[in-house]
């Protein structure tokens, strides 16, 4: 059998150095052998990725023999039919057929296309549970279920129409949503029917899924679950190495509103990672600081299970990333403490808006974490820094970062005060129940200040990528310029 041979070779190569075991002749279920029989002809790319993956090399039963914390299968019990065969096409694509509205009859099998967190959870229950509490899993509703954010969305991607002699923006359609905002936030997948198609294997029937393809972090799946594990674990390699490298996060965290990757890339950490990573071990579990790598990637600070060279745990792995986050530095419209719930649509500020802060600068305190939780999360993040830095270095860094949060919030307050004066004097329509507060040029200037300029300065301070993104490229230079322009605009209107 061709694919068996390939697997034995893969197992004796690079992957053999991975902690854990490679089975000599990994048993493949009969169902999966049938899938492979056709799909290695039709989709050689898919089959090759799978063959090189850990899923093709070891059965769950043998993987579970690894001692914690090196064990990669977190579920305590695995169903008998899945235990003693490798995780092949059928093991993922035919699970829970009744729960999937995208299930279709396929060569004698009940197959579904979209493999969801609920399917992965059979073997990876802990990751699935934690991810459900991650704000990312809720990204669709957090955007689509918030009136103010819908208004922001419409003012950016809405279709321009002439109305009373002015350009106005009509609500965007679902195709536009899917290629823009929901590319990252995730779409809602809906099965609208089934269609027959001629294929190289004869006429076959397939589901028609609106909103697909998509791998957004908060995608709503055909079984009702939230998220796409593939947003970081690209199919069909599901590789640890890929997830741990910063390019995985770059896909969604690079914009001028969310510049994490950009500041990381120009930081000392990013510089060292770029120049040294060829010699690092990105596959080792647990990941040993100093031995396997010497500077952090995104995963190190936000997700990974980390130990010292002696094996003592520095931080537990988390797919609920706010375990390590105390502040929310993404301005909505001010930086604020992390919300208690990953569903941010339940938050109301004192004016009844679905926002964690007030235009006055206060915050929706009861919806945000308390002092004790705040300190606990900071301590977790700082303990990671202290594996490579002295306490004084870490304290000095954090003091400046806190100061930057205050400084940028102060600047946002100044801009918001001008904006409110403009609304008050009627130079732009005041916020009504539809909250159309983003569609005049002066309003865009105001949102530019808190959404781009202030965010860049804060992200640069948080992740030690100071330089350009805090000052000239983005950050304080444009911030001060935009504030002056708002000021002058109001002054001229008044004359
Ligand atoms: C007799 C050959 C054959 C067998 C056996 C087979 N498939 Fe397929 N499969 C196909 C063909 C042909 C397509 C369509 C390819 C295309 O249009 O790009 C397809 C498409 C798919 C798709 C994509 C559906 C879509 O809507 O795009 C999935 C998922 C899939 N197969 C999974 C499986 C699984 C899992 C098995 C085993 C349980 C399996 N297949 C067995 C031939 C086969
Ligand atoms: C560990 C689980 C897992 C295994 C094993 C697996 N798949 Fe998938 N497969 C997925 C996920 C996840 C997706 C992405 C679907 C999505 O989220 O949109 C996917 C997508 C697909 C698609 C559609 C992708 C596209 O680009 O059109 C096909 C076809 C497919 N798989 C076939 C296979 C075949 C054939 C095998 C066996 C060689 C296989 N899968 C093994 C999880 C799996
Ligand atoms: C039937 C059980 C099972 C299912 C279902 C399953 N996995 Fe796995 N997973 C495993 C096993 C077994 C390994 C290999 C463990 C080892 O190497 O010790 C693994 C390893 C992994 C790894 C680590 C890979 C590496 O390079 O070290 C990731 C990431 C992963 N799975 C993600 C997923 C995702 C995402 C899904 C759903 C799309 C999924 N798995 C579905 C059993 C499963
Ligand atoms: C390139 C990926 C990407 C695209 C495209 C994108 N976003 Fe986001 N969005 C993010 C990320 C990343 C965050 C989280 C930032 C953080 O917490 O630092 C986010 C967070 C948000 C939030 C905060 C939601 C909450 O309550 O937690 C809003 C609102 C938002 N985005 C609006 C939009 C709108 C409107 C669009 C389209 C016009 C859009 N986004 C397009 C990546 C994206
Ligand atoms: C497919 C797009 C996508 C990818 C890939 C992605 N993210 Fe995100 N991320 C988002 C979106 C969207 C949000 C915000 C959701 C919201 O606010 O509702 C987010 C939120 C976050 C947050 C939480 C912010 C908070 O305040 O709770 C962190 C931290 C984060 N991402 C880190 C990462 C890291 C690290 C990686 C890479 C390993 C990564 N992300 C990969 C889209 C993505
Ligand atoms: C935002 C990015 C991101 C998303 C989304 C994500 N993961 Fe992960 N995952 C990672 C990173 C980074 C690692 C490496 C952690 C480490 O170094 O300890 C990882 C590691 C893993 C591992 C290996 C665990 C081990 O013991 O070696 C599994 C299994 C896994 N993820 C499953 C999942 C499942 C299932 C989902 C969906 C419910 C998911 N992941 C969603 C980023 C992500
Ligand atoms: C040296 C550790 C470190 C590295 C490396 C790192 N971060 Fe961060 N990140 C932080 C700290 C510290 C904060 C601020 C945390 C706080 O105040 O609670 C932060 C904040 C964030 C936030 C903001 C969440 C919010 O509230 O809006 C996102 C998103 C994020 N990081 C993503 C990334 C991504 C993506 C990468 C890689 C490109 C990365 N980080 C690299 C330490 C790091
Ligand atoms: C795995 C080791 C490691 C971890 C973890 C780590 N750093 Fe670093 N960091 C380094 C190294 C190495 C340098 C480069 C020092 C030099 O160039 O002299 C560095 C540089 C820095 C710099 C200097 C930037 C400059 O150019 O002046 C700051 C600030 C910093 N780290 C903060 C942090 C913070 C805050 C954390 C935790 C959130 C952290 N680091 C976590 C290894 C680490």
mmCIF file with all atom_site columns, C-alpha atoms in Angstrom, residues 158-245:
data_model
loop_
_atom_site.group_PDB
_atom_site.id
_atom_site.type_symbol
_atom_site.label_atom_id
_atom_site.label_alt_id
_atom_site.label_comp_id
_atom_site.label_asym_id
_atom_site.label_entity_id
_atom_site.label_seq_id
_atom_site.pdbx_PDB_ins_code
_atom_site.Cartn_x
_atom_site.Cartn_y
_atom_site.Cartn_z
_atom_site.occupancy
_atom_site.B_iso_or_equiv
_atom_site.pdbx_formal_charge
_atom_site.auth_seq_id
_atom_site.auth_comp_id
_atom_site.auth_asym_id
_atom_site.auth_atom_id
_atom_site.pdbx_PDB_model_num
ATOM 1  C CA . UNK A 1 158 ? -21.612 49.631 2.595   1.00 0.00 ? 158 UNK A CA 1
ATOM 2  C CA . UNK A 1 159 ? -22.528 50.299 -1.010  1.00 0.00 ? 159 UNK A CA 1
ATOM 3  C CA . UNK A 1 160 ? -22.331 54.055 -1.811  1.00 0.00 ? 160 UNK A CA 1
ATOM 4  C CA . UNK A 1 161 ? -25.642 55.578 -2.982  1.00 0.00 ? 161 UNK A CA 1
ATOM 5  C CA . UNK A 1 162 ? -26.734 59.178 -3.637  1.00 0.00 ? 162 UNK A CA 1
ATOM 6  C CA . UNK A 1 163 ? -29.278 60.363 -1.086  1.00 0.00 ? 163 UNK A CA 1
ATOM 7  C CA . UNK A 1 164 ? -30.439 64.016 -0.778  1.00 0.00 ? 164 UNK A CA 1
ATOM 8  C CA . UNK A 1 165 ? -27.365 65.173 -2.696  1.00 0.00 ? 165 UNK A CA 1
ATOM 9  C CA . UNK A 1 166 ? -24.924 63.319 -0.445  1.00 0.00 ? 166 UNK A CA 1
ATOM 10 C CA . UNK A 1 167 ? -23.149 59.976 -0.556  1.00 0.00 ? 167 UNK A CA 1
ATOM 11 C CA . UNK A 1 168 ? -24.718 57.515 1.865   1.00 0.00 ? 168 UNK A CA 1
ATOM 12 C CA . UNK A 1 169 ? -23.864 53.865 2.477   1.00 0.00 ? 169 UNK A CA 1
ATOM 13 C CA . UNK A 1 170 ? -26.486 51.143 2.049   1.00 0.00 ? 170 UNK A CA 1
ATOM 14 C CA . UNK A 1 171 ? -26.087 47.992 4.161   1.00 0.00 ? 171 UNK A CA 1
ATOM 15 C CA . UNK A 1 172 ? -23.515 45.586 2.670   1.00 0.00 ? 172 UNK A CA 1
ATOM 16 C CA . UNK A 1 173 ? -24.689 42.193 1.343   1.00 0.00 ? 173 UNK A CA 1
ATOM 17 C CA . UNK A 1 174 ? -23.554 38.863 2.757   1.00 0.00 ? 174 UNK A CA 1
ATOM 18 C CA . UNK A 1 175 ? -20.989 38.272 0.013   1.00 0.00 ? 175 UNK A CA 1
ATOM 19 C CA . UNK A 1 176 ? -19.329 41.601 0.812   1.00 0.00 ? 176 UNK A CA 1
ATOM 20 C CA . UNK A 1 177 ? -19.402 40.794 4.539   1.00 0.00 ? 177 UNK A CA 1
ATOM 21 C CA . UNK A 1 178 ? -17.788 37.417 3.888   1.00 0.00 ? 178 UNK A CA 1
ATOM 22 C CA . UNK A 1 179 ? -14.840 38.763 1.890   1.00 0.00 ? 179 UNK A CA 1
ATOM 23 C CA . UNK A 1 180 ? -14.137 41.621 4.305   1.00 0.00 ? 180 UNK A CA 1
ATOM 24 C CA . UNK A 1 181 ? -14.984 41.727 8.019   1.00 0.00 ? 181 UNK A CA 1
ATOM 25 C CA . UNK A 1 182 ? -16.150 38.125 8.309   1.00 0.00 ? 182 UNK A CA 1
ATOM 26 C CA . UNK A 1 183 ? -13.047 36.791 6.611   1.00 0.00 ? 183 UNK A CA 1
ATOM 27 C CA . UNK A 1 184 ? -11.410 37.121 10.045  1.00 0.00 ? 184 UNK A CA 1
ATOM 28 C CA . UNK A 1 185 ? -14.396 37.241 12.398  1.00 0.00 ? 185 UNK A CA 1
ATOM 29 C CA . UNK A 1 186 ? -16.032 34.195 10.754  1.00 0.00 ? 186 UNK A CA 1
ATOM 30 C CA . UNK A 1 187 ? -19.199 33.724 8.697   1.00 0.00 ? 187 UNK A CA 1
ATOM 31 C CA . UNK A 1 188 ? -22.413 31.905 9.531   1.00 0.00 ? 188 UNK A CA 1
ATOM 32 C CA . UNK A 1 189 ? -22.530 28.672 7.536   1.00 0.00 ? 189 UNK A CA 1
ATOM 33 C CA . UNK A 1 190 ? -25.982 27.766 6.269   1.00 0.00 ? 190 UNK A CA 1
ATOM 34 C CA . UNK A 1 191 ? -26.820 24.741 4.160   1.00 0.00 ? 191 UNK A CA 1
ATOM 35 C CA . UNK A 1 192 ? -29.188 26.067 1.486   1.00 0.00 ? 192 UNK A CA 1
ATOM 36 C CA . UNK A 1 193 ? -29.650 22.779 -0.398  1.00 0.00 ? 193 UNK A CA 1
ATOM 37 C CA . UNK A 1 194 ? -27.864 19.968 -2.230  1.00 0.00 ? 194 UNK A CA 1
ATOM 38 C CA . UNK A 1 195 ? -26.693 19.855 -5.835  1.00 0.00 ? 195 UNK A CA 1
ATOM 39 C CA . UNK A 1 196 ? -25.645 17.058 -8.167  1.00 0.00 ? 196 UNK A CA 1
ATOM 40 C CA . UNK A 1 197 ? -22.336 17.481 -10.014 1.00 0.00 ? 197 UNK A CA 1
ATOM 41 C CA . UNK A 1 198 ? -20.478 15.442 -12.612 1.00 0.00 ? 198 UNK A CA 1
ATOM 42 C CA . UNK A 1 199 ? -17.119 14.362 -11.204 1.00 0.00 ? 199 UNK A CA 1
ATOM 43 C CA . UNK A 1 200 ? -14.318 12.057 -12.296 1.00 0.00 ? 200 UNK A CA 1
ATOM 44 C CA . UNK A 1 201 ? -16.009 9.415  -10.134 1.00 0.00 ? 201 UNK A CA 1
ATOM 45 C CA . UNK A 1 202 ? -19.398 9.902  -11.811 1.00 0.00 ? 202 UNK A CA 1
ATOM 46 C CA . UNK A 1 203 ? -22.359 12.003 -10.712 1.00 0.00 ? 203 UNK A CA 1
ATOM 47 C CA . UNK A 1 204 ? -22.228 12.846 -6.998  1.00 0.00 ? 204 UNK A CA 1
ATOM 48 C CA . UNK A 1 205 ? -24.341 15.040 -4.746  1.00 0.00 ? 205 UNK A CA 1
ATOM 49 C CA . UNK A 1 206 ? -22.849 17.782 -2.552  1.00 0.00 ? 206 UNK A CA 1
ATOM 50 C CA . UNK A 1 207 ? -24.214 20.265 -0.023  1.00 0.00 ? 207 UNK A CA 1
ATOM 51 C CA . UNK A 1 208 ? -24.423 23.953 -0.979  1.00 0.00 ? 208 UNK A CA 1
ATOM 52 C CA . UNK A 1 209 ? -23.137 25.905 2.007   1.00 0.00 ? 209 UNK A CA 1
ATOM 53 C CA . UNK A 1 210 ? -23.646 29.655 2.109   1.00 0.00 ? 210 UNK A CA 1
ATOM 54 C CA . UNK A 1 211 ? -20.752 31.439 3.807   1.00 0.00 ? 211 UNK A CA 1
ATOM 55 C CA . UNK A 1 212 ? -18.220 28.742 2.856   1.00 0.00 ? 212 UNK A CA 1
ATOM 56 C CA . UNK A 1 213 ? -15.305 28.571 2.407   1.00 0.00 ? 213 UNK A CA 1
ATOM 57 C CA . UNK A 1 214 ? -14.305 30.476 5.531   1.00 0.00 ? 214 UNK A CA 1
ATOM 58 C CA . UNK A 1 215 ? -11.915 29.901 8.439   1.00 0.00 ? 215 UNK A CA 1
ATOM 59 C CA . UNK A 1 216 ? -12.762 32.891 10.604  1.00 0.00 ? 216 UNK A CA 1
ATOM 60 C CA . UNK A 1 217 ? -12.208 32.497 14.334  1.00 0.00 ? 217 UNK A CA 1
ATOM 61 C CA . UNK A 1 218 ? -15.875 32.870 15.305  1.00 0.00 ? 218 UNK A CA 1
ATOM 62 C CA . UNK A 1 219 ? -17.478 31.012 12.406  1.00 0.00 ? 219 UNK A CA 1
ATOM 63 C CA . UNK A 1 220 ? -20.917 29.542 13.143  1.00 0.00 ? 220 UNK A CA 1
ATOM 64 C CA . UNK A 1 221 ? -20.822 25.918 12.045  1.00 0.00 ? 221 UNK A CA 1
ATOM 65 C CA . UNK A 1 222 ? -23.477 23.609 10.572  1.00 0.00 ? 222 UNK A CA 1
ATOM 66 C CA . UNK A 1 223 ? -23.607 21.745 13.927  1.00 0.00 ? 223 UNK A CA 1
ATOM 67 C CA . UNK A 1 224 ? -24.145 24.993 15.840  1.00 0.00 ? 224 UNK A CA 1
ATOM 68 C CA . UNK A 1 225 ? -20.621 25.106 17.345  1.00 0.00 ? 225 UNK A CA 1
ATOM 69 C CA . UNK A 1 226 ? -18.495 28.268 17.214  1.00 0.00 ? 226 UNK A CA 1
ATOM 70 C CA . UNK A 1 227 ? -15.132 28.786 15.565  1.00 0.00 ? 227 UNK A CA 1
ATOM 71 C CA . UNK A 1 228 ? -12.722 27.118 13.167  1.00 0.00 ? 228 UNK A CA 1
ATOM 72 C CA . UNK A 1 229 ? -9.738  25.357 14.705  1.00 0.00 ? 229 UNK A CA 1
ATOM 73 C CA . UNK A 1 230 ? -8.264  25.642 11.206  1.00 0.00 ? 230 UNK A CA 1
ATOM 74 C CA . UNK A 1 231 ? -7.841  29.403 11.655  1.00 0.00 ? 231 UNK A CA 1
ATOM 75 C CA . UNK A 1 232 ? -4.548  28.475 13.364  1.00 0.00 ? 232 UNK A CA 1
ATOM 76 C CA . UNK A 1 233 ? -4.229  24.742 12.626  1.00 0.00 ? 233 UNK A CA 1
ATOM 77 C CA . UNK A 1 234 ? -4.312  24.660 8.836   1.00 0.00 ? 234 UNK A CA 1
ATOM 78 C CA . UNK A 1 235 ? -5.742  21.435 7.460   1.00 0.00 ? 235 UNK A CA 1
ATOM 79 C CA . UNK A 1 236 ? -4.557  18.777 6.828   1.00 0.00 ? 236 UNK A CA 1
ATOM 80 C CA . UNK A 1 237 ? -1.172  19.082 8.473   1.00 0.00 ? 237 UNK A CA 1
ATOM 81 C CA . UNK A 1 238 ? -2.565  20.402 11.799  1.00 0.00 ? 238 UNK A CA 1
ATOM 82 C CA . UNK A 1 239 ? 1.052   21.198 12.594  1.00 0.00 ? 239 UNK A CA 1
ATOM 83 C CA . UNK A 1 240 ? 2.292   22.449 15.932  1.00 0.00 ? 240 UNK A CA 1
ATOM 84 C CA . UNK A 1 241 ? 5.156   24.207 14.187  1.00 0.00 ? 241 UNK A CA 1
ATOM 85 C CA . UNK A 1 242 ? 2.773   26.287 12.081  1.00 0.00 ? 242 UNK A CA 1
ATOM 86 C CA . UNK A 1 243 ? 0.641   27.291 15.067  1.00 0.00 ? 243 UNK A CA 1
ATOM 87 C CA . UNK A 1 244 ? 3.676   28.434 17.044  1.00 0.00 ? 244 UNK A CA 1
ATOM 88 C CA . UNK A 1 245 ? 5.096   30.681 14.316  1.00 0.00 ? 245 UNK A CA 1
#
